[in-house]
Amino acid sequence: MQAEDDDAPPSWRQRPKPIGFEIAYRLDGDTLEIDSTRKVDRVRLAAVEQVRFLYAPSNVTAKSFRTQLRLSDGKSITFGNLSWRSLTDIERDDPRYHAFVTALSATISRANPRARFVAGKPFPLWLALAIVGGLSLVMLVFFSLSAFRSGASTAGWLGIVLGAASFWQVWPMVRLNRPRELANGEVPGELVPGGKPG
């Protein structure tokens, strides 16, 4: 996903969809060069107003994370840690992803010291997710208890299994996407995998 030449400027390559072109991101001074095969865009990093880090699981994998840049003209640039190699194969290179995002964040921090660095979803979306997830779990618990009381233990156990599966899927989304402000240039390890532990 990334060039092998360690002396080259920090870069990241991603094929964000199973069908489509690979997109290459490369730092060139205070500019981010985005090569989508069909065209090359150059984005001044001084124009980045906000950097957001997200946990974004899909129906294919729960190990998906994204970095989103919001520009002063209202446009946004989003890329993630996963790259499709084929219709059925996904590649992960978290250490290189982390290295690129760290270099990009440091460059944005220098180019625009007023840029906001945030983690998680916007508060209204996160709150809605937390409420809906919580209500769903409460309903499954109530269903299971009612089933056990009425002697339908199979349905009760099914409710418990569904509740456990829902908690397993929803809790990381609520926990990791909790909205919070970060220090300028900060890269949160739990949302940008691949950093060195400790």
Coordinates of N, CA and C in Angstrom, one line a residue:
M1 N 0.8 -1.2 0.0 CA 0.0 0.0 0.0 C 0.8 1.3 0.0
Q2 N 2.1 1.2 0.4 CA 3.0 2.3 0.4 C 4.2 2.0 -0.3
A3 N 4.8 3.0 -0.8 CA 6.1 2.8 -1.5 C 7.1 2.2 -0.6
E4 N 8.0 1.4 -1.1 CA 9.0 0.7 -0.3 C 10.2 1.6 0.0
D5 N 10.4 2.7 -0.7 CA 11.6 3.5 -0.5 C 11.4 4.4 0.8
D6 N 12.2 4.0 1.8 CA 12.0 4.7 3.1 C 12.5 6.1 3.0
D7 N 13.4 6.5 2.0 CA 13.9 7.8 1.9 C 12.9 8.8 1.2
A8 N 11.9 8.2 0.6 CA 10.9 9.0 -0.1 C 10.1 9.8 0.9
P9 N 9.4 10.9 0.5 CA 8.5 11.6 1.4 C 7.4 10.7 1.9
P10 N 6.9 10.9 3.1 CA 5.8 10.0 3.6 C 4.7 9.9 2.7
S11 N 4.2 8.7 2.5 CA 3.1 8.4 1.5 C 2.3 7.3 2.0
W12 N 1.1 7.2 1.4 CA 0.2 6.1 1.7 C -0.6 5.8 0.4
R13 N -0.8 4.5 0.2 CA -1.6 4.0 -1.0 C -2.8 3.2 -0.5
Q14 N -3.9 3.5 -1.1 CA -5.1 2.8 -0.6 C -6.1 2.6 -1.8
R15 N -6.6 1.4 -1.9 CA -7.7 1.1 -2.9 C -9.0 1.0 -2.0
P16 N -9.7 2.1 -1.9 CA -10.8 2.2 -0.9 C -12.0 1.3 -1.2
K17 N -12.2 0.9 -2.5 CA -13.3 0.1 -2.9 C -12.8 -1.2 -3.6
P18 N -13.6 -2.3 -3.6 CA -13.2 -3.5 -4.2 C -13.0 -3.3 -5.7
I19 N -13.8 -2.4 -6.3 CA -13.7 -2.1 -7.7 C -13.3 -0.6 -7.9
G20 N -12.2 -0.3 -8.5 CA -11.8 1.1 -8.6 C -10.3 1.2 -8.6
F21 N -9.9 2.5 -8.7 CA -8.5 2.8 -8.8 C -7.9 2.9 -7.4
E22 N -6.6 2.6 -7.3 CA -5.8 2.9 -6.1 C -5.6 4.4 -6.0
I23 N -5.6 4.9 -4.8 CA -5.3 6.3 -4.6 C -4.0 6.5 -3.8
A24 N -3.1 7.3 -4.3 CA -1.9 7.5 -3.6 C -1.8 8.9 -2.9
Y25 N -1.4 8.9 -1.7 CA -1.3 10.2 -1.0 C 0.2 10.4 -0.6
R26 N 0.7 11.6 -0.9 CA 2.1 11.8 -0.7 C 2.3 13.2 -0.2
L27 N 3.1 13.4 0.9 CA 3.4 14.7 1.4 C 4.6 15.3 0.6
D28 N 4.4 16.5 0.2 CA 5.4 17.3 -0.5 C 5.5 18.6 0.1
G29 N 6.4 18.7 1.1 CA 6.4 20.0 1.9 C 5.2 20.2 2.7
D30 N 4.5 21.4 2.5 CA 3.3 21.7 3.1 C 2.1 21.4 2.2
T31 N 2.3 20.5 1.3 CA 1.2 20.1 0.4 C 1.0 18.6 0.4
L32 N -0.3 18.2 0.3 CA -0.7 16.8 0.1 C -1.0 16.6 -1.3
E33 N -0.3 15.7 -1.9 CA -0.5 15.3 -3.3 C -1.4 14.0 -3.3
I34 N -2.5 14.1 -4.1 CA -3.4 13.0 -4.1 C -3.5 12.5 -5.6
D35 N -3.0 11.3 -5.8 CA -3.0 10.8 -7.2 C -4.0 9.7 -7.3
S36 N -5.1 9.9 -8.0 CA -6.2 8.9 -8.2 C -6.1 8.2 -9.5
T37 N -4.9 8.2 -10.1 CA -4.6 7.6 -11.4 C -5.2 8.4 -12.6
R38 N -6.4 8.9 -12.4 CA -7.0 9.7 -13.5 C -6.5 11.1 -13.4
K39 N -6.2 11.6 -12.2 CA -5.8 13.0 -12.0 C -5.0 13.1 -10.8
V40 N -4.2 14.2 -10.7 CA -3.4 14.5 -9.5 C -3.9 15.8 -8.9
D41 N -4.3 15.8 -7.6 CA -4.7 17.0 -7.0 C -3.6 17.4 -5.9
R42 N -3.4 18.7 -5.7 CA -2.5 19.1 -4.7 C -3.3 20.0 -3.7
V43 N -3.2 19.6 -2.5 CA -4.0 20.3 -1.4 C -3.0 21.0 -0.5
R44 N -3.2 22.3 -0.3 CA -2.3 23.0 0.6 C -2.8 22.7 2.1
L45 N -1.9 22.2 2.9 CA -2.3 21.7 4.2 C -2.6 22.9 5.2
A46 N -2.2 24.1 4.8 CA -2.6 25.3 5.6 C -4.1 25.5 5.5
A47 N -4.8 24.9 4.4 CA -6.2 25.0 4.3 C -7.0 24.0 5.1
V48 N -6.3 23.1 5.8 CA -7.0 22.1 6.6 C -7.5 22.8 7.9
E49 N -8.8 22.8 8.1 CA -9.4 23.4 9.3 C -9.6 22.4 10.4
Q50 N -9.8 21.1 10.0 CA -10.1 20.1 11.0 C -9.6 18.7 10.6
V51 N -9.0 18.0 11.5 CA -8.6 16.6 11.3 C -9.4 15.8 12.3
R52 N -10.1 14.8 11.7 CA -11.0 13.9 12.5 C -10.5 12.5 12.4
F53 N -10.4 11.7 13.5 CA -10.1 10.3 13.5 C -11.3 9.5 13.9
L54 N -11.6 8.5 13.1 CA -12.8 7.7 13.4 C -12.6 6.2 13.4
Y55 N -13.4 5.5 14.1 CA -13.5 4.0 14.0 C -14.7 3.8 13.1
A56 N -14.4 3.0 12.0 CA -15.5 2.9 11.0 C -15.6 1.4 10.6
P57 N -16.1 0.6 11.5 CA -16.3 -0.9 11.1 C -17.2 -1.0 9.9
S58 N -17.1 -2.1 9.2 CA -18.0 -2.3 8.0 C -18.5 -3.8 8.2
N59 N -19.3 -4.2 7.3 CA -19.8 -5.5 7.3 C -18.8 -6.6 7.0
V60 N -17.6 -6.1 6.5 CA -16.5 -7.0 6.1 C -15.5 -7.2 7.2
T61 N -15.2 -6.1 7.9 CA -14.2 -6.1 9.0 C -14.5 -5.1 10.1
A62 N -14.0 -5.5 11.3 CA -14.2 -4.6 12.4 C -12.9 -3.8 12.7
K63 N -11.9 -3.9 11.8 CA -10.6 -3.3 12.0 C -10.4 -2.1 11.1
S64 N -11.5 -1.4 10.8 CA -11.4 -0.3 9.9 C -11.4 1.1 10.6
F65 N -10.4 1.9 10.2 CA -10.3 3.2 10.8 C -10.1 4.2 9.7
R66 N -10.5 5.5 10.0 CA -10.4 6.5 8.9 C -9.9 7.8 9.5
T67 N -9.2 8.5 8.6 CA -8.8 9.9 8.9 C -9.5 10.8 7.9
Q68 N -10.0 11.9 8.5 CA -10.8 12.8 7.6 C -10.3 14.2 7.8
L69 N -10.0 14.9 6.7 CA -9.5 16.2 6.7 C -10.6 17.1 6.1
R70 N -11.0 18.2 6.9 CA -12.0 19.1 6.4 C -11.2 20.4 6.0
L71 N -11.5 20.9 4.8 CA -10.8 22.0 4.2 C -11.6 23.3 4.4
S72 N -10.9 24.4 4.3 CA -11.6 25.7 4.5 C -12.7 26.0 3.4
D73 N -12.6 25.3 2.3 CA -13.6 25.5 1.2 C -14.8 24.6 1.4
G74 N -14.8 23.8 2.5 CA -15.9 22.9 2.7 C -15.7 21.5 2.2
K75 N -14.7 21.3 1.4 CA -14.5 20.0 0.9 C -13.8 19.1 2.0
S76 N -13.8 17.8 1.8 CA -13.2 16.9 2.8 C -12.4 15.8 2.0
I77 N -11.4 15.3 2.7 CA -10.6 14.2 2.2 C -10.6 13.1 3.2
T78 N -11.0 11.9 2.8 CA -11.1 10.8 3.8 C -10.3 9.6 3.2
F79 N -9.5 9.0 4.1 CA -8.8 7.8 3.7 C -8.7 6.9 4.9
G80 N -8.5 5.6 4.7 CA -8.5 4.7 5.8 C -7.3 3.7 5.8
N81 N -7.3 2.8 6.8 CA -6.2 1.9 6.9 C -6.3 0.6 6.1
L82 N -7.4 0.4 5.5 CA -7.6 -0.8 4.7 C -7.6 -0.5 3.2
S83 N -7.1 -1.5 2.5 CA -7.0 -1.4 1.0 C -7.5 -2.7 0.4
W84 N -8.4 -2.6 -0.5 CA -8.9 -3.8 -1.2 C -7.8 -4.3 -2.2
R85 N -7.5 -5.6 -2.2 CA -6.6 -6.2 -3.2 C -7.4 -6.9 -4.3
S86 N -8.6 -7.3 -3.9 CA -9.5 -8.0 -4.8 C -10.9 -7.9 -4.3
L87 N -11.8 -8.6 -4.9 CA -13.2 -8.5 -4.4 C -13.4 -9.2 -3.0
T88 N -12.4 -10.1 -2.7 CA -12.5 -10.8 -1.4 C -11.4 -10.6 -0.5
D89 N -10.4 -9.9 -0.9 CA -9.1 -9.8 -0.1 C -8.9 -8.3 0.3
I90 N -8.7 -8.1 1.6 CA -8.4 -6.8 2.1 C -7.0 -6.8 2.7
E91 N -6.2 -5.7 2.5 CA -4.8 -5.6 3.0 C -4.8 -4.6 4.1
R92 N -4.0 -4.9 5.1 CA -3.8 -4.0 6.2 C -2.3 -3.8 6.4
D93 N -1.9 -2.5 6.6 CA -0.5 -2.3 6.9 C -0.5 -1.1 7.9
D94 N -0.9 -1.5 9.1 CA -1.2 -0.5 10.2 C 0.1 0.3 10.5
P95 N 1.3 -0.3 10.6 CA 2.4 0.6 11.0 C 2.7 1.7 10.0
R96 N 2.6 1.4 8.7 CA 2.8 2.4 7.6 C 1.7 3.4 7.6
Y97 N 0.5 3.0 7.9 CA -0.7 3.9 8.0 C -0.4 4.9 9.1
H98 N 0.0 4.3 10.3 CA 0.2 5.2 11.4 C 1.3 6.2 11.2
A99 N 2.4 5.7 10.5 CA 3.5 6.6 10.2 C 3.1 7.7 9.3
F100 N 2.3 7.4 8.3 CA 1.8 8.4 7.4 C 0.9 9.4 8.1
V101 N 0.0 9.0 8.8 CA -1.0 9.8 9.5 C -0.2 10.7 10.5
T102 N 0.8 10.2 11.2 CA 1.5 11.0 12.1 C 2.3 12.1 11.4
A103 N 2.9 11.7 10.3 CA 3.7 12.8 9.5 C 2.7 13.8 9.0
L104 N 1.6 13.4 8.5 CA 0.6 14.3 7.9 C 0.1 15.2 9.0
S105 N -0.2 14.7 10.2 CA -0.7 15.5 11.3 C 0.3 16.5 11.8
A106 N 1.5 16.1 11.8 CA 2.6 17.1 12.2 C 2.7 18.2 11.2
T107 N 2.6 17.9 9.9 CA 2.7 18.9 8.9 C 1.5 19.8 8.9
I108 N 0.3 19.3 9.1 CA -0.8 20.1 9.2 C -0.7 21.1 10.4
S109 N -0.2 20.6 11.5 CA 0.0 21.4 12.7 C 0.9 22.5 12.5
R110 N 2.0 22.3 11.7 CA 2.9 23.4 11.4 C 2.3 24.3 10.4
A111 N 1.6 23.8 9.4 CA 1.1 24.7 8.3 C -0.1 25.5 8.8
N112 N -0.9 25.0 9.7 CA -2.0 25.7 10.3 C -2.2 25.4 11.8
P113 N -1.5 26.2 12.6 CA -1.5 25.9 14.1 C -2.9 26.0 14.7
R114 N -3.9 26.6 13.9 CA -5.3 26.8 14.4 C -6.1 25.6 14.0
A115 N -5.6 24.6 13.3 CA -6.4 23.5 12.9 C -6.9 22.7 14.1
R116 N -8.1 22.3 14.1 CA -8.7 21.4 15.2 C -8.4 20.0 14.9
F117 N -8.0 19.3 15.9 CA -7.8 17.8 15.9 C -8.9 17.2 16.8
V118 N -9.7 16.4 16.3 CA -10.8 15.8 17.0 C -10.8 14.3 16.8
A119 N -11.4 13.6 17.8 CA -11.5 12.1 17.7 C -13.0 11.8 17.8
G120 N -13.4 10.8 17.1 CA -14.8 10.3 17.2 C -15.8 11.0 16.3
K121 N -17.0 10.6 16.5 CA -18.1 11.2 15.7 C -18.5 12.5 16.3
P122 N -19.2 13.4 15.4 CA -19.8 14.6 16.0 C -20.8 14.2 17.1
F123 N -20.9 15.0 18.1 CA -21.6 14.7 19.3 C -23.1 14.2 19.0
P124 N -23.9 14.9 18.2 CA -25.2 14.4 18.0 C -25.3 13.0 17.4
L125 N -24.4 12.7 16.4 CA -24.4 11.4 15.9 C -24.0 10.3 16.9
W126 N -22.9 10.7 17.7 CA -22.5 9.7 18.7 C -23.6 9.5 19.7
L127 N -24.3 10.5 20.2 CA -25.3 10.4 21.2 C -26.5 9.5 20.6
A128 N -26.8 9.7 19.4 CA -27.9 8.9 18.8 C -27.5 7.5 18.7
L129 N -26.2 7.2 18.4 CA -25.7 5.8 18.3 C -25.8 5.2 19.7
A130 N -25.3 6.0 20.7 CA -25.3 5.4 22.1 C -26.7 5.2 22.6
I131 N -27.7 6.1 22.3 CA -29.0 5.9 22.8 C -29.7 4.7 22.1
V132 N -29.6 4.6 20.7 CA -30.2 3.5 20.0 C -29.6 2.2 20.4
G133 N -28.2 2.2 20.5 CA -27.6 0.9 21.0 C -28.0 0.5 22.3
G134 N -28.1 1.5 23.3 CA -28.5 1.2 24.6 C -29.9 0.7 24.7
L135 N -30.8 1.3 24.0 CA -32.3 0.9 24.0 C -32.4 -0.5 23.3
S136 N -31.6 -0.8 22.3 CA -31.7 -2.1 21.7 C -31.3 -3.2 22.7
L137 N -30.2 -2.9 23.5 CA -29.8 -3.9 24.5 C -30.8 -4.1 25.6
V138 N -31.4 -3.0 26.0 CA -32.5 -3.0 27.0 C -33.6 -3.9 26.5
M139 N -34.0 -3.6 25.3 CA -35.2 -4.4 24.7 C -34.8 -5.9 24.6
L140 N -33.6 -6.2 24.3 CA -33.2 -7.6 24.2 C -33.2 -8.3 25.6
V141 N -32.7 -7.6 26.6 CA -32.8 -8.1 27.9 C -34.2 -8.3 28.4
F142 N -35.1 -7.3 28.2 CA -36.5 -7.4 28.5 C -37.1 -8.6 27.8
F143 N -36.8 -8.8 26.5 CA -37.4 -9.9 25.8 C -36.9 -11.2 26.4
S144 N -35.6 -11.3 26.7 CA -35.1 -12.6 27.3 C -35.7 -12.9 28.6
L145 N -35.8 -11.9 29.5 CA -36.4 -12.1 30.8 C -37.9 -12.6 30.7
S146 N -38.6 -11.9 29.7 CA -40.0 -12.3 29.5 C -40.1 -13.7 29.0
A147 N -39.2 -14.1 28.1 CA -39.2 -15.4 27.5 C -39.0 -16.5 28.6
F148 N -38.0 -16.2 29.5 CA -37.7 -17.2 30.6 C -38.9 -17.3 31.5
R149 N -39.5 -16.2 31.8 CA -40.7 -16.2 32.8 C -41.8 -17.0 32.2
S150 N -42.0 -16.9 30.9 CA -43.1 -17.6 30.3 C -42.8 -19.1 29.9
G151 N -41.5 -19.5 30.2 CA -41.1 -20.9 30.0 C -40.5 -21.1 28.6
A152 N -40.4 -20.1 27.8 CA -39.8 -20.2 26.5 C -38.3 -20.0 26.6
S153 N -37.6 -21.0 27.2 CA -36.2 -20.8 27.5 C -35.3 -20.7 26.2
T154 N -35.8 -21.4 25.1 CA -35.0 -21.3 23.8 C -35.0 -19.8 23.3
A155 N -36.2 -19.2 23.4 CA -36.2 -17.8 22.9 C -35.4 -16.9 23.9
G156 N -35.5 -17.2 25.2 CA -34.7 -16.5 26.1 C -33.2 -16.5 25.8
W157 N -32.7 -17.7 25.6 CA -31.3 -17.9 25.3 C -30.9 -17.2 24.0
L158 N -31.9 -17.3 23.0 CA -31.6 -16.6 21.7 C -31.5 -15.1 22.0
G159 N -32.3 -14.5 22.8 CA -32.2 -13.1 23.2 C -30.9 -12.8 23.8
I160 N -30.4 -13.6 24.7 CA -29.1 -13.4 25.3 C -28.0 -13.4 24.3
V161 N -28.1 -14.4 23.4 CA -27.0 -14.5 22.3 C -27.1 -13.2 21.5
L162 N -28.3 -12.8 21.1 CA -28.4 -11.6 20.2 C -27.9 -10.4 21.0
G163 N -28.2 -10.3 22.3 CA -27.8 -9.2 23.1 C -26.3 -9.1 23.2
A164 N -25.6 -10.3 23.4 CA -24.2 -10.3 23.5 C -23.5 -9.9 22.2
A165 N -24.1 -10.4 21.1 CA -23.5 -10.1 19.8 C -23.7 -8.6 19.5
S166 N -24.9 -8.0 19.9 CA -25.1 -6.6 19.7 C -24.1 -5.8 20.5
F167 N -23.9 -6.2 21.8 CA -23.0 -5.4 22.6 C -21.6 -5.5 22.1
W168 N -21.2 -6.7 21.6 CA -19.9 -6.9 21.0 C -19.6 -5.9 19.8
Q169 N -20.7 -5.7 19.0 CA -20.6 -4.8 17.9 C -20.7 -3.3 18.2
V170 N -21.7 -3.0 19.1 CA -22.0 -1.6 19.3 C -21.0 -1.0 20.3
W171 N -20.6 -1.7 21.3 CA -19.8 -1.0 22.4 C -18.5 -0.4 21.8
P172 N -17.8 -1.1 21.0 CA -16.5 -0.5 20.4 C -16.9 0.8 19.6
M173 N -18.0 0.8 18.9 CA -18.3 2.0 18.2 C -18.6 3.2 19.1
V174 N -19.3 2.9 20.2 CA -19.6 3.9 21.2 C -18.4 4.4 21.9
R175 N -17.6 3.4 22.4 CA -16.4 3.7 23.1 C -15.3 4.5 22.3
L176 N -15.0 3.9 21.1 CA -13.9 4.5 20.3 C -14.3 5.8 19.7
N177 N -15.6 5.9 19.3 CA -16.0 7.2 18.6 C -16.6 8.2 19.6
R178 N -16.3 8.1 20.8 CA -16.7 9.2 21.8 C -16.0 10.5 21.3
P179 N -16.8 11.5 21.1 CA -16.3 12.8 20.6 C -15.4 13.5 21.7
R180 N -14.2 13.9 21.2 CA -13.3 14.6 22.1 C -12.3 15.4 21.4
E181 N -11.9 16.5 22.0 CA -10.9 17.4 21.4 C -9.5 16.8 21.7
L182 N -8.6 17.0 20.7 CA -7.3 16.5 20.8 C -6.3 17.7 20.8
A183 N -5.1 17.5 21.3 CA -4.1 18.6 21.2 C -3.8 18.7 19.7
N184 N -3.3 19.9 19.4 CA -2.9 20.2 18.0 C -1.8 19.2 17.5
G185 N -2.1 18.5 16.5 CA -1.1 17.5 16.0 C -1.2 16.1 16.6
E186 N -2.1 16.0 17.6 CA -2.1 14.7 18.3 C -2.8 13.6 17.5
V187 N -2.2 12.4 17.6 CA -2.7 11.2 16.8 C -3.1 10.2 17.8
P188 N -4.4 9.9 18.0 CA -4.8 9.0 19.0 C -4.5 7.5 18.6
G189 N -3.8 6.8 19.4 CA -3.4 5.4 19.1 C -4.5 4.5 18.9
E190 N -5.6 4.7 19.6 CA -6.8 3.8 19.5 C -7.5 4.0 18.2
L191 N -7.4 5.1 17.5 CA -8.1 5.3 16.3 C -7.1 5.4 15.1
V192 N -5.8 5.3 15.3 CA -4.9 5.2 14.2 C -3.9 4.0 14.6
P193 N -4.3 2.8 14.2 CA -3.6 1.6 14.7 C -2.2 1.6 14.0
G194 N -1.3 0.9 14.7 CA 0.0 0.6 14.1 C 1.1 1.3 14.8
G195 N 0.8 2.1 15.8 CA 1.9 2.8 16.6 C 2.6 1.9 17.5
K196 N 3.7 2.3 17.9 CA 4.5 1.4 18.9 C 3.9 1.5 20.2
P197 N 3.7 0.3 20.9 CA 3.0 0.3 22.2 C 3.9 1.0 23.2
G198 N 3.2 1.5 24.2 CA 3.9 2.2 25.3 C 4.2 3.6 25.1

